[in-house]
PDB file of C-alpha atoms in Angstrom:
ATOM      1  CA  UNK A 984     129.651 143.802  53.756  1.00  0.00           C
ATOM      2  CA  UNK A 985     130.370 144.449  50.127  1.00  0.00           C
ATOM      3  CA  UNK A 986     130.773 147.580  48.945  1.00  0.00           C
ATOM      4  CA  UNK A 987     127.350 149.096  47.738  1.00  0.00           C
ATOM      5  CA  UNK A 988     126.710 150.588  44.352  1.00  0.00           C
ATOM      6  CA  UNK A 989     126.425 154.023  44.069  1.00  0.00           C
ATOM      7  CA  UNK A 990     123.616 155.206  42.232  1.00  0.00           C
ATOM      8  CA  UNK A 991     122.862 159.923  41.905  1.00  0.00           C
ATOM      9  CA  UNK A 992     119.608 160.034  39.786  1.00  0.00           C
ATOM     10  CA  UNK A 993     117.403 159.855  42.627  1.00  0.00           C
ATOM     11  CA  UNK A 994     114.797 161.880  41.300  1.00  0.00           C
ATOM     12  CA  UNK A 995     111.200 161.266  42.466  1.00  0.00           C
ATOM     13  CA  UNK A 996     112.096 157.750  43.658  1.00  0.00           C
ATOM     14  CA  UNK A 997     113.451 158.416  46.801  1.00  0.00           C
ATOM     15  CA  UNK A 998     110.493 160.686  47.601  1.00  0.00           C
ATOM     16  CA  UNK A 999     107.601 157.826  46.832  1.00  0.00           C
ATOM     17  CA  UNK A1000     106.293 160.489  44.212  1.00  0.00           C
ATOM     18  CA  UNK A1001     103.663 159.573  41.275  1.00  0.00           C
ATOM     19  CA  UNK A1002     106.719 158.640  39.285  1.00  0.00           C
ATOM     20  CA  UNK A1003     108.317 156.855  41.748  1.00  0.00           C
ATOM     21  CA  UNK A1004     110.872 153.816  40.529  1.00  0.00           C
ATOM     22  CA  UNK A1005     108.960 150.403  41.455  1.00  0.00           C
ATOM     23  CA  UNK A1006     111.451 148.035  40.050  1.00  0.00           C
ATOM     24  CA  UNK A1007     111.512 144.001  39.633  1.00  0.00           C
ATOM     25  CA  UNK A1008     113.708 142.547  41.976  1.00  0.00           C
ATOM     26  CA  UNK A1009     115.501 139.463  40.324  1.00  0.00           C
ATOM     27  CA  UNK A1010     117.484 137.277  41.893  1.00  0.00           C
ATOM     28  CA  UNK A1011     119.840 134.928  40.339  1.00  0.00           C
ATOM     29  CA  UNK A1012     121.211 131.698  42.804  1.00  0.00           C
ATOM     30  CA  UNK A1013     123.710 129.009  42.211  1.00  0.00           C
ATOM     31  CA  UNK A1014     121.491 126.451  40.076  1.00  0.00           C
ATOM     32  CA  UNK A1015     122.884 125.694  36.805  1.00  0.00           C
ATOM     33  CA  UNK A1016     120.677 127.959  34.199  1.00  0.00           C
ATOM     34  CA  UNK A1017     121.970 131.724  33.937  1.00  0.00           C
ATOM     35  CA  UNK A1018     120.894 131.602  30.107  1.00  0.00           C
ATOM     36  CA  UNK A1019     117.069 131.600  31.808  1.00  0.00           C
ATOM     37  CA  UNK A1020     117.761 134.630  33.760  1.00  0.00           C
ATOM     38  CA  UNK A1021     119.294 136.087  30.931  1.00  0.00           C
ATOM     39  CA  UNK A1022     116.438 136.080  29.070  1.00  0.00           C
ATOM     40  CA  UNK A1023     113.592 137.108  32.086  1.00  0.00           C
ATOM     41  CA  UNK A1024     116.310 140.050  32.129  1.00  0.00           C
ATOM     42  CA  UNK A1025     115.987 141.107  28.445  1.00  0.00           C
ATOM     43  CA  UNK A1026     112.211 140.810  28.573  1.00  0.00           C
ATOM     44  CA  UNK A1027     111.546 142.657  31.789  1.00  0.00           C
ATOM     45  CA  UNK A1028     113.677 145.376  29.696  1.00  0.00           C
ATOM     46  CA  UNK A1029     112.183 144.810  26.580  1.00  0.00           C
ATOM     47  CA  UNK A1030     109.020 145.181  28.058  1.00  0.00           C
ATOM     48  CA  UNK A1031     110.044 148.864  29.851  1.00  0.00           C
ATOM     49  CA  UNK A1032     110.407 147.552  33.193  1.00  0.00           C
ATOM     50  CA  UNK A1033     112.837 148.593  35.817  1.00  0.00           C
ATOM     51  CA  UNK A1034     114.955 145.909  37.753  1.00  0.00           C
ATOM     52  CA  UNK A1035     116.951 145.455  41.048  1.00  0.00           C
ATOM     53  CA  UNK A1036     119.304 143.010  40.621  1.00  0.00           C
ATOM     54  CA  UNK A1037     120.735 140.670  42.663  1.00  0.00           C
ATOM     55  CA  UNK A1038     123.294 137.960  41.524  1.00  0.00           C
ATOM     56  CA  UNK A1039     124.738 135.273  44.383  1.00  0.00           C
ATOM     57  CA  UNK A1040     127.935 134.433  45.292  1.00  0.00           C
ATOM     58  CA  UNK A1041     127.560 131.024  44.042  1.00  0.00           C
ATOM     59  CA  UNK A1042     125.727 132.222  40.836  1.00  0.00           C
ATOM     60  CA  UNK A1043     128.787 133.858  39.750  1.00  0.00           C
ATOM     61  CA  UNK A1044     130.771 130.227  39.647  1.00  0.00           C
ATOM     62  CA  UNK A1045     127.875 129.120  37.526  1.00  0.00           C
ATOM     63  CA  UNK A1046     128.142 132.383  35.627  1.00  0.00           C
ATOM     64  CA  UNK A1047     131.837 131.855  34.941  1.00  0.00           C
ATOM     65  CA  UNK A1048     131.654 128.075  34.289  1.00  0.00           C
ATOM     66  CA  UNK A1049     128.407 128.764  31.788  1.00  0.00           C
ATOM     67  CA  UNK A1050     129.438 131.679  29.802  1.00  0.00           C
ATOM     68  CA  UNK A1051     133.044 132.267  30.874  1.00  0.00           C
ATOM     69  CA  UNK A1052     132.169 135.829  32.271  1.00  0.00           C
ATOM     70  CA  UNK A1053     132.968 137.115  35.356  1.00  0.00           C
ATOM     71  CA  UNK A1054     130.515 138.848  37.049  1.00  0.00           C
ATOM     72  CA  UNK A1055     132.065 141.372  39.422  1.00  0.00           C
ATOM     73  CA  UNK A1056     130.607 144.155  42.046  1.00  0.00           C
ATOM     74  CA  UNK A1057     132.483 146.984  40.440  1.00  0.00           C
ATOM     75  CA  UNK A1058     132.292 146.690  36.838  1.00  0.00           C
ATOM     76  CA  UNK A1059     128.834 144.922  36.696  1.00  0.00           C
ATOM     77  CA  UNK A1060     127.579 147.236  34.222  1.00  0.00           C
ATOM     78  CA  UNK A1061     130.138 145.601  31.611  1.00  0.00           C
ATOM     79  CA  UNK A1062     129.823 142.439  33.015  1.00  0.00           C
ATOM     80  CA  UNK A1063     126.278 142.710  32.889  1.00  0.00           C
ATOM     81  CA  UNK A1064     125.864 143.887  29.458  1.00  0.00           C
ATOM     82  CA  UNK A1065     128.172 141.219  28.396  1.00  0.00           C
ATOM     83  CA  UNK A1066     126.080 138.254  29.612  1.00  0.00           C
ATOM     84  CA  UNK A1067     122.946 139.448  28.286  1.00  0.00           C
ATOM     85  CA  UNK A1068     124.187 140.038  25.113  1.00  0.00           C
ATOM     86  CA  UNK A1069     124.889 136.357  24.699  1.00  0.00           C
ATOM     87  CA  UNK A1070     122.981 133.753  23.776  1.00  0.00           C
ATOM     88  CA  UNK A1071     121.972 130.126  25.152  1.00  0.00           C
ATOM     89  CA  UNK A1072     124.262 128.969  22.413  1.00  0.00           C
ATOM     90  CA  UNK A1073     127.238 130.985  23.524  1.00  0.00           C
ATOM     91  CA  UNK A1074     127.265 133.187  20.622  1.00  0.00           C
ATOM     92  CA  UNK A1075     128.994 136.906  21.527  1.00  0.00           C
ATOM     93  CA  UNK A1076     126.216 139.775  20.902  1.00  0.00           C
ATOM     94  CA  UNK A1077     123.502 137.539  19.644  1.00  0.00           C
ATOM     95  CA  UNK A1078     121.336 140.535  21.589  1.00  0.00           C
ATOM     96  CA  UNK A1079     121.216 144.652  21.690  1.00  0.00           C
ATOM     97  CA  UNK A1080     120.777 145.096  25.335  1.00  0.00           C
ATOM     98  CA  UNK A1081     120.434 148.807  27.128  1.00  0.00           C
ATOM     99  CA  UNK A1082     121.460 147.994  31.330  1.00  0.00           C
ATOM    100  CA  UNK A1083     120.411 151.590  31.843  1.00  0.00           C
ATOM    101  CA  UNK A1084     117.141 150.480  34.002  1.00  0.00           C
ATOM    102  CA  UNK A1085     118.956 147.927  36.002  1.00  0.00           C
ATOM    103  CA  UNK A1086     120.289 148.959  39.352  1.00  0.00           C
ATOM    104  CA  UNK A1087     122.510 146.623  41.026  1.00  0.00           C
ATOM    105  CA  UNK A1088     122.535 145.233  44.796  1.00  0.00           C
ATOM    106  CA  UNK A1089     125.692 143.317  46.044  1.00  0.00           C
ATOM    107  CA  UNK A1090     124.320 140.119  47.406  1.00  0.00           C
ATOM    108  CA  UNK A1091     126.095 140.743  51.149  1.00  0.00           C
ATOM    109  CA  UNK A1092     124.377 144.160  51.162  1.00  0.00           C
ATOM    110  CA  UNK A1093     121.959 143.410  53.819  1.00  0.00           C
ATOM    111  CA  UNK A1094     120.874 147.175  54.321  1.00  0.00           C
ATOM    112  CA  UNK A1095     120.326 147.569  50.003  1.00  0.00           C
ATOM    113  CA  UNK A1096     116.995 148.736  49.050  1.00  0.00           C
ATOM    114  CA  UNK A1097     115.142 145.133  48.973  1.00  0.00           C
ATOM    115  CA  UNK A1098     115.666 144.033  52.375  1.00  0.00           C
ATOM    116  CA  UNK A1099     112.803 146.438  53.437  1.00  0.00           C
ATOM    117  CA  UNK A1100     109.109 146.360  53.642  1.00  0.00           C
ATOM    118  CA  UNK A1101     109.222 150.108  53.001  1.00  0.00           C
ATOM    119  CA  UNK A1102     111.431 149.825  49.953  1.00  0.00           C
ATOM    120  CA  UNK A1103     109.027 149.714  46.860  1.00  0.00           C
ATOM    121  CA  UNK A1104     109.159 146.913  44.544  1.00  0.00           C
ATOM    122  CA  UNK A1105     106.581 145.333  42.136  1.00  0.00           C
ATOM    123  CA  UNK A1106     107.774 141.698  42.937  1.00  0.00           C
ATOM    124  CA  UNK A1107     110.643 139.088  42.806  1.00  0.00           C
ATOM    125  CA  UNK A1108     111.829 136.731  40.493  1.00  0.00           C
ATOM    126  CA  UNK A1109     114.299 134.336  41.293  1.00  0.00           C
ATOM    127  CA  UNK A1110     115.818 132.682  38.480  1.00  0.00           C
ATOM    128  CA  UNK A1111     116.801 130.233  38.151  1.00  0.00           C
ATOM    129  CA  UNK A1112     116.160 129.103  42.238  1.00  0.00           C
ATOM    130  CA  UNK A1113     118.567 126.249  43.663  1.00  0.00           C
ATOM    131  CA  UNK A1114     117.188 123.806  46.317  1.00  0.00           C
ATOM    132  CA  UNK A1115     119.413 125.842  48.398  1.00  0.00           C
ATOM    133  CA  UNK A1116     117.779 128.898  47.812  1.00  0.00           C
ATOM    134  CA  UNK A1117     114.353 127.268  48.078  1.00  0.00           C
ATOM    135  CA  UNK A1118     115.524 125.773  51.482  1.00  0.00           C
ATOM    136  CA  UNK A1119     116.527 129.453  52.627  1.00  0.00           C
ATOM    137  CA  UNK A1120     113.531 131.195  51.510  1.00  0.00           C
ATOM    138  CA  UNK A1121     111.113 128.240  52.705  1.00  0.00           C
ATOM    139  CA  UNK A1122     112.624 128.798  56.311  1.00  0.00           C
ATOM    140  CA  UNK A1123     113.376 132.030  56.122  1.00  0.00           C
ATOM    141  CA  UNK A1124     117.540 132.097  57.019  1.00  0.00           C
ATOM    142  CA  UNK A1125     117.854 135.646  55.085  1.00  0.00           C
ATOM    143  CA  UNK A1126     121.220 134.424  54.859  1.00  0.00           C
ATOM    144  CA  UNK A1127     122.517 137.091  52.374  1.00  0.00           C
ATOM    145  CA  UNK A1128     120.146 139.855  50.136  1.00  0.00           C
ATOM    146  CA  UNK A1129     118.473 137.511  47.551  1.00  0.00           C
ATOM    147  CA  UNK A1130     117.118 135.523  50.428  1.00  0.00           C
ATOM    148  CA  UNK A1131     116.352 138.508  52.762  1.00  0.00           C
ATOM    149  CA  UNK A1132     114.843 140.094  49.695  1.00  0.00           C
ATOM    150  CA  UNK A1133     112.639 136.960  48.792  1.00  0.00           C
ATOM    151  CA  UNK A1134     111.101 136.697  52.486  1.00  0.00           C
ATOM    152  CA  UNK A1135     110.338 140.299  52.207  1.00  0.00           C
ATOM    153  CA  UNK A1136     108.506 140.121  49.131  1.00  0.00           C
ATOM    154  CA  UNK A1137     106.409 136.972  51.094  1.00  0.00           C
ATOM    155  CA  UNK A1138     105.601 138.895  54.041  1.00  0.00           C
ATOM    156  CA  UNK A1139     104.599 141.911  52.200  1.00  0.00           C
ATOM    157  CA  UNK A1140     102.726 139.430  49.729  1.00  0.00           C
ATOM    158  CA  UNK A1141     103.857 140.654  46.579  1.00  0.00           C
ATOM    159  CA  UNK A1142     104.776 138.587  43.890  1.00  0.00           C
ATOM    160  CA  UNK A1143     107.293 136.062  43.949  1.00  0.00           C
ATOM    161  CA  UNK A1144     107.973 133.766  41.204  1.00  0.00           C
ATOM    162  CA  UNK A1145     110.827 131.111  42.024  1.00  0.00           C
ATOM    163  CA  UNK A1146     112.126 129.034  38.905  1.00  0.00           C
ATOM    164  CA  UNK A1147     113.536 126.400  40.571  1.00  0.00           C
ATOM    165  CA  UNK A1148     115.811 124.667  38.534  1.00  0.00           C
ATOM    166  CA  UNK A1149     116.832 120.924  40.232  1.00  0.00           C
ATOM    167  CA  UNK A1150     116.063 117.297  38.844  1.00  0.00           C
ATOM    168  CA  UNK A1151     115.602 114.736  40.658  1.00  0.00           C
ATOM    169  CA  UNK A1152     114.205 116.499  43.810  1.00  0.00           C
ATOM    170  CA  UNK A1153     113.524 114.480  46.992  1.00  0.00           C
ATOM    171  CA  UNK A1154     111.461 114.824  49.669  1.00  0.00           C
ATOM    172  CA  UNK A1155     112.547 117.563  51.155  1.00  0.00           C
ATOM    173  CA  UNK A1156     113.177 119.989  48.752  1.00  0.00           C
ATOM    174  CA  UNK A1157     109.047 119.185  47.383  1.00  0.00           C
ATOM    175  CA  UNK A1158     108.076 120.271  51.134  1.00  0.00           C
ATOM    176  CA  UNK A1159     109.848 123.725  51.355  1.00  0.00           C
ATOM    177  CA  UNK A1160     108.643 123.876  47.382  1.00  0.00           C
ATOM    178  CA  UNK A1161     104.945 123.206  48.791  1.00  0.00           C
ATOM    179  CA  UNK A1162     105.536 125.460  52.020  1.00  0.00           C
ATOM    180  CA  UNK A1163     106.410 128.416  49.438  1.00  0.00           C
ATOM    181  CA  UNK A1164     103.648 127.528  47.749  1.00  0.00           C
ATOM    182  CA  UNK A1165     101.594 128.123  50.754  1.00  0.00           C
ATOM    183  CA  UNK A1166     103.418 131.235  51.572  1.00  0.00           C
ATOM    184  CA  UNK A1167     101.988 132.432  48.425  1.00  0.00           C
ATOM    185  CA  UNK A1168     104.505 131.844  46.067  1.00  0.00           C
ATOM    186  CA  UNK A1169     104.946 130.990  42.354  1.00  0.00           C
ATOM    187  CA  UNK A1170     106.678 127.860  41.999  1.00  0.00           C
ATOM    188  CA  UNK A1171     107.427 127.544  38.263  1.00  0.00           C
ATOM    189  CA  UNK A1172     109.849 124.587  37.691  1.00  0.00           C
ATOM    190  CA  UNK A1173     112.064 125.223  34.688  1.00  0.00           C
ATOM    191  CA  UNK A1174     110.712 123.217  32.412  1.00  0.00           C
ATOM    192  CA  UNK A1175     110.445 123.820  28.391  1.00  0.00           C
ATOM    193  CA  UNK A1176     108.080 122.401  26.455  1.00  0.00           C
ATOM    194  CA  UNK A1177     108.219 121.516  22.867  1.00  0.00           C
ATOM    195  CA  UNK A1178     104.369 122.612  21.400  1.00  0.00           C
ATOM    196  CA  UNK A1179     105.947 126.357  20.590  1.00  0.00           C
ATOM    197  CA  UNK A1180     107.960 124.691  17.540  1.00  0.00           C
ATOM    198  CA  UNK A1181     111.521 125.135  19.335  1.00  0.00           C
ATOM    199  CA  UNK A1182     114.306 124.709  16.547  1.00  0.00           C
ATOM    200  CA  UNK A1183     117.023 126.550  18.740  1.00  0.00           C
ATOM    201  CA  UNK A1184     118.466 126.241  22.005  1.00  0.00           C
ATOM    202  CA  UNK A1185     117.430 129.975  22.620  1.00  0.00           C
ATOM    203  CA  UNK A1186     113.249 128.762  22.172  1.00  0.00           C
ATOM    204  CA  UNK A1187     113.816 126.461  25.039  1.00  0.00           C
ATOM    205  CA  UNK A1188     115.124 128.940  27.251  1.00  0.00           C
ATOM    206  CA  UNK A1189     112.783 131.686  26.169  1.00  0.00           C
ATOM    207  CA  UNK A1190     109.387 129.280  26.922  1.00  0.00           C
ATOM    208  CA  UNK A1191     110.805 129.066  30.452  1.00  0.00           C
ATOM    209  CA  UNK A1192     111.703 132.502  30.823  1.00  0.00           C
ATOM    210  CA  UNK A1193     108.268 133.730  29.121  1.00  0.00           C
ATOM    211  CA  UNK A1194     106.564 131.998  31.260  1.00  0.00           C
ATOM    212  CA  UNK A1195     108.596 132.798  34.278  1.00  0.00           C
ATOM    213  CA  UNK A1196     107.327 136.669  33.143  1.00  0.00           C
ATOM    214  CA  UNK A1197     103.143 135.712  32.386  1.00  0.00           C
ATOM    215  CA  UNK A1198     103.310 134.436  36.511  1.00  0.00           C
ATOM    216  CA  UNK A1199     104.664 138.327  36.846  1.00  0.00           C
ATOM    217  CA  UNK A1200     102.408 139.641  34.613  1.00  0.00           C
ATOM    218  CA  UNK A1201     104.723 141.248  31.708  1.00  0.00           C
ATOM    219  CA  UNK A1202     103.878 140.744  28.784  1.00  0.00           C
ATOM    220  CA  UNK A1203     106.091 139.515  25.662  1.00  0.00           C
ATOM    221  CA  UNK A1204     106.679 137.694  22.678  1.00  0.00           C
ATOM    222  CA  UNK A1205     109.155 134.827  23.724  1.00  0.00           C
ATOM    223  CA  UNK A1206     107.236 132.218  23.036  1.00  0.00           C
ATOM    224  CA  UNK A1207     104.220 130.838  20.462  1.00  0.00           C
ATOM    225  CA  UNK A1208     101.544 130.394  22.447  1.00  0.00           C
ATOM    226  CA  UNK A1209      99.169 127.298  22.241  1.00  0.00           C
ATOM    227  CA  UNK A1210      96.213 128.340  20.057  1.00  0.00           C
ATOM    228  CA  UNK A1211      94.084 125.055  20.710  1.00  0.00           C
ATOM    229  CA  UNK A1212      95.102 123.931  17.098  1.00  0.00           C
ATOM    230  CA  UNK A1213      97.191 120.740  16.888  1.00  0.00           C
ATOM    231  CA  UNK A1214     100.701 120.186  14.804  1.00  0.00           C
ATOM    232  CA  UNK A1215     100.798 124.304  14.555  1.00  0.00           C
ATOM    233  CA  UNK A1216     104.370 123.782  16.523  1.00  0.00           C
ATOM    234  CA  UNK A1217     105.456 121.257  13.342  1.00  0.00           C
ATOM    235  CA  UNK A1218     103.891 123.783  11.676  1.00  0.00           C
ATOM    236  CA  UNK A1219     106.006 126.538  12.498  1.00  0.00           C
ATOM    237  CA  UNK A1220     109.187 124.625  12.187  1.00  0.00           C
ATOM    238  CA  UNK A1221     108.644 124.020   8.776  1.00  0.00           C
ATOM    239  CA  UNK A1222     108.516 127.617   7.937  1.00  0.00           C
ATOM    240  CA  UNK A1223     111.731 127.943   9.940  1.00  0.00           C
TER     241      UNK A1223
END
């Protein structure tokens, strides 16, 4: 087990109070994509929200071979800061970012917070989901926290939104994507589109990650949203 973070401002959280912490839990797996969760993180902040966070082993490789950060258990609040401060073009503090609301779970902490019913959350977000994720969570291995912590958030049935992130995908990764489905899940492929008038890398990534937050229910500004009036994304390109 890795060792577990630490945290002393307890407060009225621990107690289940009126103003109790009830946190996002976002998970972020192996797929190639860490500039999406990037951004769900910044708008689940922007937006007030508090977040548990849980990033895989394997995300970290994809981490380090995306941004050339190294996300690590005890300094995560640097590493943290430093990856959402970049953008999907690689540019160093494209963003202000305040980690202050963010608590973080090591992923072989099976006894953190999430991996309980009892343990109060608003939902889970994984982002982006590999087909190795989806395969866990489908049949419920719980191999390590974001998995344990996705099955919990089924079986409670609270949200779960699961950006899965794979192309082509074959047969069986559609059935344990229609099984979670079933289960009750989001399943939001990560997927731009191109109506919002997208002249940056960033837009992409923000349409996916704004709508990864409308299945959750936050609201934010990531993205023009279709009006029912044709060319207005030309339109808004030209003003760019």
């Amino acid at each position: 087990m890795e060792p577990r973070e630490q945290h002393s401002e307890q407060g009225s959280e621990g107690r289940g109070g009126p103003g109790a912490r009830r946190p996002w839990v976002v998970g972020v797996s192996g797929a190639s994509g860490t500039p999406y969760a990037a951004s769900v993180l910044r708008g689940l902040l922007h937006a007030g929200e508090d977040v548990d966070l849980v990033v895989s082993r394997s995300s970290r490789l994809t981490l380090l071979d995306e941004t050339g950060i190294a996300y690590r258990d005890a300094h995560w609040r640097e590493d943290l800061r430093s990856w959402l401060a970049r953008g999907a073009d690689g540019a160093p503090d494209a963003f202000d970012v305040d980690v202050s609301r963010v608590r973080h779970w090591a992923a072989g902490d099976l006894a953190a917070g999430p991996s309980s019913g009892s343990y109060p959350v608003k939902g889970m977000l994984i982002v982006p989901a590999s087909t190795a994720c989806v395969a866990g969570v489908a049949l419920g291995l719980s191999k390590d926290l974001l998995q344990r912590a996705a099955s919990v958030t089924l079986k409670e049935r609270r949200p779960l939104v699961v950006a899965v992130r794979e192309t082509p995908l074959n047969g069986q990764t559609l059935r344990h994507l229609v099984t979670l489905d079933e289960a009750g899940a989001v399943v939001l492929p990560a997927s731009p589109a191109f109506y919002a008038g997208a002249t940056h890398i960033q837009d992409l990534v923000d349409f996916v990650a704004g709508r990864v937050l409308d299945a959750a229910g936050v609201p934010h500004k990531l993205y023009r949203r279709w009006e029912g009036e044709l060319g207005g994304g030309a339109g808004s390109r030209g003003k760019g």
